[in-house]
Short mmCIF file of C-alpha atoms and ligand atoms in Angstrom, two decimals:
data_model
loop_
_atom_site.label_atom_id
_atom_site.label_comp_id
_atom_site.label_asym_id
_atom_site.label_seq_id
_atom_site.Cartn_x
_atom_site.Cartn_y
_atom_site.Cartn_z
CA MET A 71 0.00 0.00 0.00
CA ARG A 72 1.34 3.48 -0.93
CA SER A 73 2.11 5.60 2.20
CA LEU A 74 0.52 9.06 2.53
CA PRO A 75 2.81 12.11 2.45
CA SER A 76 3.72 13.27 5.98
CA CYS A 77 1.95 16.71 5.55
CA THR A 78 -1.34 14.87 4.77
CA LEU A 79 -0.95 12.74 7.91
CA LEU A 80 -0.34 15.92 9.94
CA LEU A 81 -3.50 17.57 8.56
CA LEU A 82 -5.57 14.44 9.31
CA ALA A 83 -4.25 14.34 12.88
CA LEU A 84 -5.09 18.05 13.40
CA ALA A 85 -8.62 17.55 12.01
CA ALA A 86 -9.18 14.58 14.32
CA ALA A 87 -7.97 16.58 17.34
CA GLN A 88 -10.39 19.44 16.54
CA ALA A 89 -13.46 17.24 15.90
CA PRO A 90 -16.06 17.52 18.68
CA ALA A 91 -15.86 14.63 21.13
CA GLN A 92 -18.45 11.94 20.28
CA THR A 93 -21.01 11.67 23.08
CA PRO A 94 -22.12 8.05 23.32
CA VAL A 95 -25.79 7.77 22.29
CA ALA A 96 -27.76 6.24 25.18
CA LYS A 97 -29.65 3.16 23.99
CA PRO A 98 -33.36 3.71 24.70
CA ARG A 99 -34.64 1.30 27.32
CA PRO A 100 -37.29 -1.10 26.07
CA SER A 101 -40.81 -0.31 27.23
CA ILE A 102 -43.10 -2.67 29.08
CA LEU A 103 -46.57 -2.31 30.51
CA VAL A 104 -47.51 -3.93 33.81
CA ILE A 105 -51.23 -4.68 34.14
CA GLY A 106 -52.36 -5.12 37.75
CA THR A 107 -55.22 -7.51 38.49
CA GLY A 108 -54.72 -8.05 42.24
CA GLY A 109 -53.69 -11.06 44.33
CA THR A 110 -51.27 -11.30 47.22
CA ILE A 111 -48.61 -9.35 45.30
CA GLY A 112 -50.95 -6.35 45.50
CA SER A 113 -51.95 -6.76 49.12
CA ALA A 114 -50.73 -5.53 52.50
CA GLY A 115 -51.88 -6.10 56.05
CA GLY A 116 -54.71 -8.36 57.10
CA TYR A 117 -53.13 -11.19 55.12
CA TRP A 118 -53.89 -13.93 57.63
CA THR A 119 -57.39 -12.69 58.35
CA GLY A 120 -58.28 -12.66 54.67
CA ASN A 121 -59.03 -8.94 54.66
CA PRO A 122 -55.98 -7.27 53.13
CA THR A 123 -55.49 -3.68 52.03
CA ARG A 124 -55.17 -3.53 48.24
CA VAL A 125 -52.00 -1.82 47.03
CA PRO A 126 -52.24 -0.02 43.67
CA ILE A 127 -50.07 -1.33 40.82
CA GLU A 128 -48.58 2.15 40.36
CA GLN A 129 -46.99 1.75 43.79
CA LEU A 130 -45.97 -1.91 43.30
CA VAL A 131 -43.94 -1.22 40.17
CA ARG A 132 -41.70 1.23 42.03
CA VAL A 133 -39.11 -1.47 42.65
CA PRO A 134 -35.56 -0.22 43.16
CA GLY A 135 -33.49 -0.94 40.03
CA ILE A 136 -36.37 -1.94 37.74
CA ASP A 137 -35.87 1.29 35.74
CA SER A 138 -32.47 0.06 34.61
CA VAL A 139 -34.19 -2.95 33.02
CA ALA A 140 -37.04 -1.23 31.22
CA SER A 141 -39.16 1.85 31.01
CA VAL A 142 -42.11 0.63 33.06
CA ALA A 143 -45.66 1.92 32.77
CA SER A 144 -48.57 0.42 34.66
CA GLU A 145 -52.33 0.21 34.63
CA GLN A 146 -54.80 -1.18 37.10
CA LEU A 147 -57.31 -3.42 35.34
CA TRP A 148 -58.77 -4.97 38.50
CA ASN A 149 -57.60 -5.35 42.08
CA VAL A 150 -59.16 -8.64 43.17
CA ALA A 151 -58.20 -12.05 44.55
CA SER A 152 -57.63 -14.57 41.77
CA SER A 153 -60.56 -16.61 43.06
CA ALA A 154 -62.70 -13.80 41.60
CA ILE A 155 -61.17 -14.26 38.13
CA GLY A 156 -62.90 -16.69 35.79
CA PRO A 157 -64.00 -17.16 32.18
CA THR A 158 -65.66 -13.75 31.75
CA ARG A 159 -62.55 -11.95 32.96
CA TRP A 160 -60.25 -14.22 30.90
CA LEU A 161 -62.05 -13.07 27.77
CA GLU A 162 -61.82 -9.42 28.84
CA LEU A 163 -58.14 -9.65 29.76
CA SER A 164 -57.14 -11.49 26.59
CA ARG A 165 -58.95 -8.97 24.38
CA HIS A 166 -57.41 -6.07 26.30
CA VAL A 167 -53.87 -7.46 25.98
CA ALA A 168 -54.38 -8.27 22.29
CA GLU A 169 -55.53 -4.72 21.64
CA LEU A 170 -52.55 -3.25 23.54
CA LEU A 171 -50.12 -5.41 21.56
CA ARG A 172 -51.77 -4.36 18.31
CA ALA A 173 -51.94 -0.65 19.11
CA ARG A 174 -48.57 -0.29 20.84
CA PRO A 175 -45.78 -1.82 18.75
CA GLU A 176 -43.21 -0.07 20.96
CA LEU A 177 -44.00 -2.41 23.85
CA ALA A 178 -41.39 -5.16 24.17
CA GLY A 179 -43.79 -7.18 26.26
CA ILE A 180 -46.56 -7.12 28.81
CA VAL A 181 -46.46 -8.24 32.43
CA VAL A 182 -49.69 -9.18 34.20
CA THR A 183 -49.73 -9.33 38.00
CA HIS A 184 -52.24 -11.88 39.27
CA GLY A 185 -53.16 -13.84 42.37
CA THR A 186 -51.35 -17.14 42.42
CA ASP A 187 -54.31 -19.41 43.19
CA THR A 188 -55.76 -19.43 39.65
CA MET A 189 -52.78 -17.86 37.88
CA GLU A 190 -52.08 -21.01 35.90
CA GLU A 191 -55.57 -21.00 34.38
CA THR A 192 -55.53 -17.34 33.35
CA ALA A 193 -52.01 -17.73 31.95
CA TYR A 194 -53.02 -20.79 29.91
CA PHE A 195 -56.09 -19.02 28.56
CA LEU A 196 -53.90 -16.08 27.48
CA ASP A 197 -51.42 -18.51 25.95
CA LEU A 198 -54.12 -20.18 23.85
CA THR A 199 -55.75 -16.94 22.69
CA LEU A 200 -52.93 -14.42 22.12
CA PRO A 201 -50.54 -14.29 19.16
CA GLY A 202 -47.55 -15.23 21.30
CA ASP A 203 -44.84 -13.38 19.40
CA ARG A 204 -44.29 -10.73 22.07
CA PRO A 205 -44.08 -12.10 25.60
CA VAL A 206 -46.96 -11.86 28.05
CA ILE A 207 -45.60 -12.74 31.46
CA VAL A 208 -47.90 -13.46 34.37
CA THR A 209 -46.41 -13.05 37.82
CA GLY A 210 -47.48 -12.64 41.42
CA ALA A 211 -46.27 -13.30 44.93
CA MET A 212 -46.79 -15.73 47.75
CA ARG A 213 -46.07 -13.10 50.40
CA PRO A 214 -47.88 -9.78 50.67
CA SER A 215 -46.04 -6.59 49.87
CA ASP A 216 -45.45 -5.55 53.49
CA MET A 217 -44.17 -8.90 54.76
CA ALA A 218 -40.48 -9.52 55.50
CA GLY A 219 -39.06 -11.43 52.54
CA ALA A 220 -41.86 -10.33 50.20
CA ASP A 221 -41.23 -12.03 46.86
CA GLY A 222 -43.25 -9.61 44.71
CA PRO A 223 -40.46 -7.09 43.97
CA ALA A 224 -38.04 -9.82 42.80
CA ASN A 225 -40.74 -11.48 40.70
CA LEU A 226 -41.68 -8.16 39.09
CA THR A 227 -38.05 -7.31 38.29
CA ASN A 228 -37.45 -10.76 36.84
CA ALA A 229 -40.67 -10.53 34.83
CA ALA A 230 -39.45 -7.22 33.40
CA ARG A 231 -36.07 -8.79 32.56
CA ALA A 232 -37.80 -11.66 30.78
CA ALA A 233 -40.26 -9.37 29.00
CA VAL A 234 -37.47 -7.32 27.37
CA ASP A 235 -35.30 -10.29 26.43
CA PRO A 236 -35.59 -11.08 22.69
CA ARG A 237 -35.11 -14.78 23.47
CA THR A 238 -38.50 -14.75 25.22
CA ARG A 239 -40.31 -13.97 21.95
CA GLY A 240 -42.46 -16.52 20.16
CA ARG A 241 -43.28 -18.43 23.32
CA GLY A 242 -46.83 -17.24 24.08
CA ALA A 243 -47.87 -16.48 27.64
CA MET A 244 -45.65 -17.56 30.49
CA VAL A 245 -45.57 -17.60 34.27
CA LEU A 246 -42.64 -16.17 36.15
CA MET A 247 -42.32 -17.07 39.84
CA ASP A 248 -39.37 -17.62 42.15
CA ASP A 249 -36.57 -17.11 39.58
CA ARG A 250 -38.07 -19.42 36.98
CA LEU A 251 -39.94 -18.77 33.78
CA PHE A 252 -42.46 -21.46 32.82
CA ALA A 253 -44.66 -22.17 29.81
CA ALA A 254 -48.24 -21.43 30.87
CA ARG A 255 -49.24 -24.87 29.64
CA ASP A 256 -46.79 -26.69 31.90
CA VAL A 257 -46.90 -24.85 35.19
CA THR A 258 -49.02 -25.55 38.24
CA LYS A 259 -49.25 -24.38 41.83
CA THR A 260 -48.14 -27.27 44.02
CA ASN A 261 -48.05 -25.84 47.53
CA SER A 262 -50.48 -23.56 49.32
CA THR A 263 -47.91 -21.35 51.06
CA ARG A 264 -44.30 -21.74 49.87
CA VAL A 265 -42.61 -19.29 47.50
CA GLU A 266 -41.30 -22.19 45.39
CA THR A 267 -44.84 -23.44 44.84
CA PHE A 268 -44.87 -23.16 41.01
CA GLN A 269 -43.51 -26.23 39.28
CA ALA A 270 -43.80 -27.88 35.90
CA PRO A 271 -44.12 -31.61 36.66
CA GLU A 272 -41.96 -33.66 34.28
CA ARG A 273 -41.09 -30.58 32.18
CA ALA A 274 -38.22 -28.12 32.35
CA PRO A 275 -38.82 -24.44 32.95
CA ILE A 276 -38.33 -22.24 29.89
CA ALA A 277 -35.54 -20.39 31.68
CA ILE A 278 -33.96 -19.91 35.06
CA ILE A 279 -33.22 -16.37 36.10
CA ASP A 280 -30.06 -15.55 37.98
CA ALA A 281 -28.35 -12.27 38.85
CA ASP A 282 -26.02 -12.66 35.85
CA GLY A 283 -28.64 -13.49 33.25
CA LEU A 284 -31.51 -15.57 31.98
CA PHE A 285 -30.55 -19.13 31.10
CA TYR A 286 -32.93 -20.72 28.59
CA ARG A 287 -33.65 -24.43 28.78
CA GLN A 288 -35.94 -24.75 25.74
CA PRO A 289 -35.79 -23.34 22.20
CA SER A 290 -38.51 -20.85 21.22
CA PRO A 291 -41.24 -22.43 19.05
CA GLY A 292 -41.47 -19.06 17.28
CA ARG A 293 -45.24 -18.70 17.60
CA SER A 294 -46.90 -15.65 16.11
CA THR A 295 -50.59 -16.50 15.77
CA PRO A 296 -53.23 -17.33 18.37
CA LEU A 297 -54.19 -20.99 18.67
CA PHE A 298 -57.81 -19.96 19.25
CA ASP A 299 -59.60 -16.99 17.74
CA ILE A 300 -62.00 -15.59 20.33
CA ALA A 301 -63.23 -12.69 18.19
CA GLY A 302 -66.75 -14.12 17.95
CA VAL A 303 -66.88 -15.72 21.41
CA ARG A 304 -69.24 -13.82 23.71
CA GLU A 305 -69.34 -16.42 26.46
CA LEU A 306 -67.40 -19.63 27.09
CA PRO A 307 -69.41 -22.84 27.38
CA ARG A 308 -69.93 -24.27 30.84
CA VAL A 309 -67.34 -26.92 31.69
CA ASP A 310 -66.96 -28.39 35.18
CA VAL A 311 -64.32 -30.50 36.87
CA VAL A 312 -65.47 -33.59 38.79
CA TYR A 313 -63.20 -35.17 41.37
CA GLY A 314 -62.73 -38.91 41.51
CA TYR A 315 -62.46 -40.67 44.85
CA ALA A 316 -63.12 -44.09 46.36
CA GLY A 317 -66.82 -44.84 46.24
CA ALA A 318 -67.84 -41.67 44.34
CA ASP A 319 -71.44 -41.90 43.14
CA SER A 320 -73.25 -40.29 40.21
CA VAL A 321 -74.94 -37.38 42.02
CA VAL A 322 -72.47 -34.62 41.05
CA ILE A 323 -72.22 -35.66 37.39
CA ASP A 324 -75.99 -35.94 36.93
CA ALA A 325 -76.50 -32.55 38.64
CA LEU A 326 -73.93 -30.83 36.43
CA VAL A 327 -75.52 -32.23 33.27
CA SER A 328 -78.89 -30.95 34.51
CA ALA A 329 -77.27 -27.56 35.20
CA GLY A 330 -76.31 -27.33 31.51
CA ALA A 331 -72.64 -28.38 31.44
CA LYS A 332 -71.43 -28.75 27.86
CA GLY A 333 -68.26 -30.48 28.95
CA LEU A 334 -66.95 -32.35 31.98
CA VAL A 335 -63.36 -32.93 33.02
CA MET A 336 -62.83 -35.89 35.31
CA ALA A 337 -59.99 -35.67 37.81
CA GLY A 338 -59.88 -39.42 37.77
CA VAL A 339 -58.00 -41.66 40.15
CA GLY A 340 -54.59 -42.87 39.00
CA ARG A 341 -54.40 -43.10 35.22
CA GLY A 342 -57.90 -41.66 34.85
CA GLY A 343 -59.81 -44.36 36.71
CA LEU A 344 -63.54 -43.94 37.37
CA THR A 345 -65.87 -45.60 39.84
CA PRO A 346 -68.63 -47.77 38.30
CA ALA A 347 -71.25 -45.15 39.29
CA GLN A 348 -69.24 -42.31 37.71
CA SER A 349 -68.68 -44.38 34.54
CA ALA A 350 -72.41 -44.99 34.22
CA ALA A 351 -73.21 -41.30 34.82
CA LEU A 352 -70.64 -40.26 32.20
CA ARG A 353 -72.21 -42.62 29.66
CA ARG A 354 -75.53 -40.85 30.25
CA ALA A 355 -73.78 -37.48 29.98
CA ARG A 356 -72.20 -38.41 26.63
CA ALA A 357 -75.54 -39.66 25.34
CA ALA A 358 -76.89 -36.18 26.17
CA GLY A 359 -74.13 -34.59 24.05
CA VAL A 360 -71.71 -33.62 26.84
CA VAL A 361 -68.03 -33.97 25.89
CA VAL A 362 -66.04 -35.79 28.58
CA VAL A 363 -62.30 -35.39 29.12
CA VAL A 364 -60.56 -37.71 31.56
CA GLY A 365 -57.47 -36.60 33.45
CA THR A 366 -55.84 -37.52 36.71
CA ARG A 367 -56.07 -36.21 40.24
CA THR A 368 -52.48 -37.34 40.97
CA GLY A 369 -50.86 -33.99 40.10
CA SER A 370 -48.65 -35.30 37.32
CA GLY A 371 -48.46 -37.94 34.62
CA ARG A 372 -50.39 -38.74 31.47
CA VAL A 373 -53.80 -40.12 30.57
CA PRO A 374 -53.62 -41.13 26.88
CA VAL A 375 -55.62 -38.72 24.70
CA ILE A 376 -56.96 -41.29 22.27
CA ARG A 377 -59.37 -43.75 23.85
CA ASP A 378 -61.93 -46.16 22.46
CA ASP A 379 -64.76 -45.32 24.88
CA GLY A 380 -65.93 -42.04 23.33
CA MET A 381 -64.11 -39.95 25.93
CA VAL A 382 -60.95 -37.89 25.47
CA GLY A 383 -57.83 -38.26 27.61
CA ALA A 384 -56.24 -35.09 28.99
CA GLY A 385 -52.67 -36.19 28.19
CA ASP A 386 -50.54 -34.51 30.85
CA LEU A 387 -52.74 -31.45 31.21
CA ASN A 388 -53.97 -31.21 34.77
CA PRO A 389 -57.78 -31.07 35.23
CA GLN A 390 -57.95 -27.26 35.57
CA LYS A 391 -55.85 -26.78 32.41
CA ALA A 392 -57.87 -29.43 30.56
CA ARG A 393 -60.98 -27.44 31.49
CA VAL A 394 -59.56 -24.27 29.90
CA LEU A 395 -58.70 -26.15 26.71
CA LEU A 396 -62.06 -27.92 26.61
CA MET A 397 -63.94 -24.61 26.98
CA LEU A 398 -62.06 -23.17 24.03
CA GLY A 399 -62.40 -26.40 22.06
CA LEU A 400 -66.16 -26.44 22.64
CA SER A 401 -66.40 -22.88 21.38
CA ARG A 402 -65.32 -24.38 18.03
CA THR A 403 -66.81 -27.90 17.94
CA SER A 404 -68.74 -30.40 20.06
CA ASP A 405 -67.41 -33.43 18.18
CA PRO A 406 -65.33 -35.49 20.67
CA ARG A 407 -63.01 -36.63 17.83
CA GLU A 408 -62.23 -33.00 16.99
CA ILE A 409 -61.75 -32.23 20.66
CA ALA A 410 -59.29 -35.17 20.86
CA ARG A 411 -57.36 -33.69 17.93
CA ILE A 412 -57.20 -30.35 19.76
CA PHE A 413 -55.89 -32.08 22.89
CA GLN A 414 -53.25 -33.86 20.84
CA THR A 415 -51.87 -30.54 19.61
CA GLN A 416 -51.21 -29.59 23.23
CA GLN A 417 -49.13 -32.68 24.12
N1 LIG B 519 -54.75 -14.07 47.38
C1 LIG B 519 -54.59 -15.26 46.59
C2 LIG B 519 -54.99 -15.04 45.15
O1 LIG B 519 -55.45 -13.98 44.82
C3 LIG B 519 -53.27 -15.91 46.72
C4 LIG B 519 -52.10 -15.29 46.04
O2 LIG B 519 -52.15 -14.36 45.26
O3 LIG B 519 -51.00 -15.83 46.27
O4 LIG B 519 -54.84 -15.94 44.37
#
């Protein structure tokens, strides 16, 4: 290469010395929205008496350090215990989140705070009905906000970290609790009081969350469309869960069919076992057009989806998750073979 004359080098050096110093351009922080719906995370005082003070989401998101993760905005949708959240509110929440994601492309993701008792059901409903490309992360707390060792602030910060991480895209709705990020489909509450209550029996969490980063355990499926379109769904069909136990008779099943249940999920014993009286009542229910899904009350393990008795096995969906899927399935078809195909897609 030909060398430049020394006077040219001198001029270049002078020009460089006189150029204004480059100020580093601050990278804008990703934006997230935290939607508050209530639960223990949003409560203080009166915890053990069941009469807590409700803390507004605007106050809960003021966690030291969370601003370095994301620009956090919040809105209070409801402030209720999760036992007060059911199918009508699932539809409302899903539509609200879908509209926010559509109207606000600048949002990296959405965090929903929720009571832990029915969190898994709401999260699974969101998972089945939202596009899934941008993360929707449901979180909560086992300890109220004013208790020593409250887990809400850490869960919120970790949910924000997960919501802004590009590796969390394409995975639908998730649950973040106690330093672990779970697929909504897999996770269940396993203990009534402990902070490590959320587990995914026989499945790995999507990621574990440590101080030095998020460590992913599963590849992203790269989802970008909802599995169920709820645009035309005004109300979800009635589906009930029936518990199996030694000597159970037919009274509950017959009563639910009379009450208008369109579907029943059996929390059967063992691998979906049914007492003779329950079997007979379910035959009557099927003859009346009720779709029956059989799962297990054991807390983990599979009941094969395809059966030859006209019923559908839940696979490894627990009874409360199978109920969510059956409600959505019945909003599309009441053919048990079609419902079985839908259940197979979730295994
Ligand atoms: N208060 C209960 C609920 O709303 C429990 C909790 O959030 O942990 O589900």
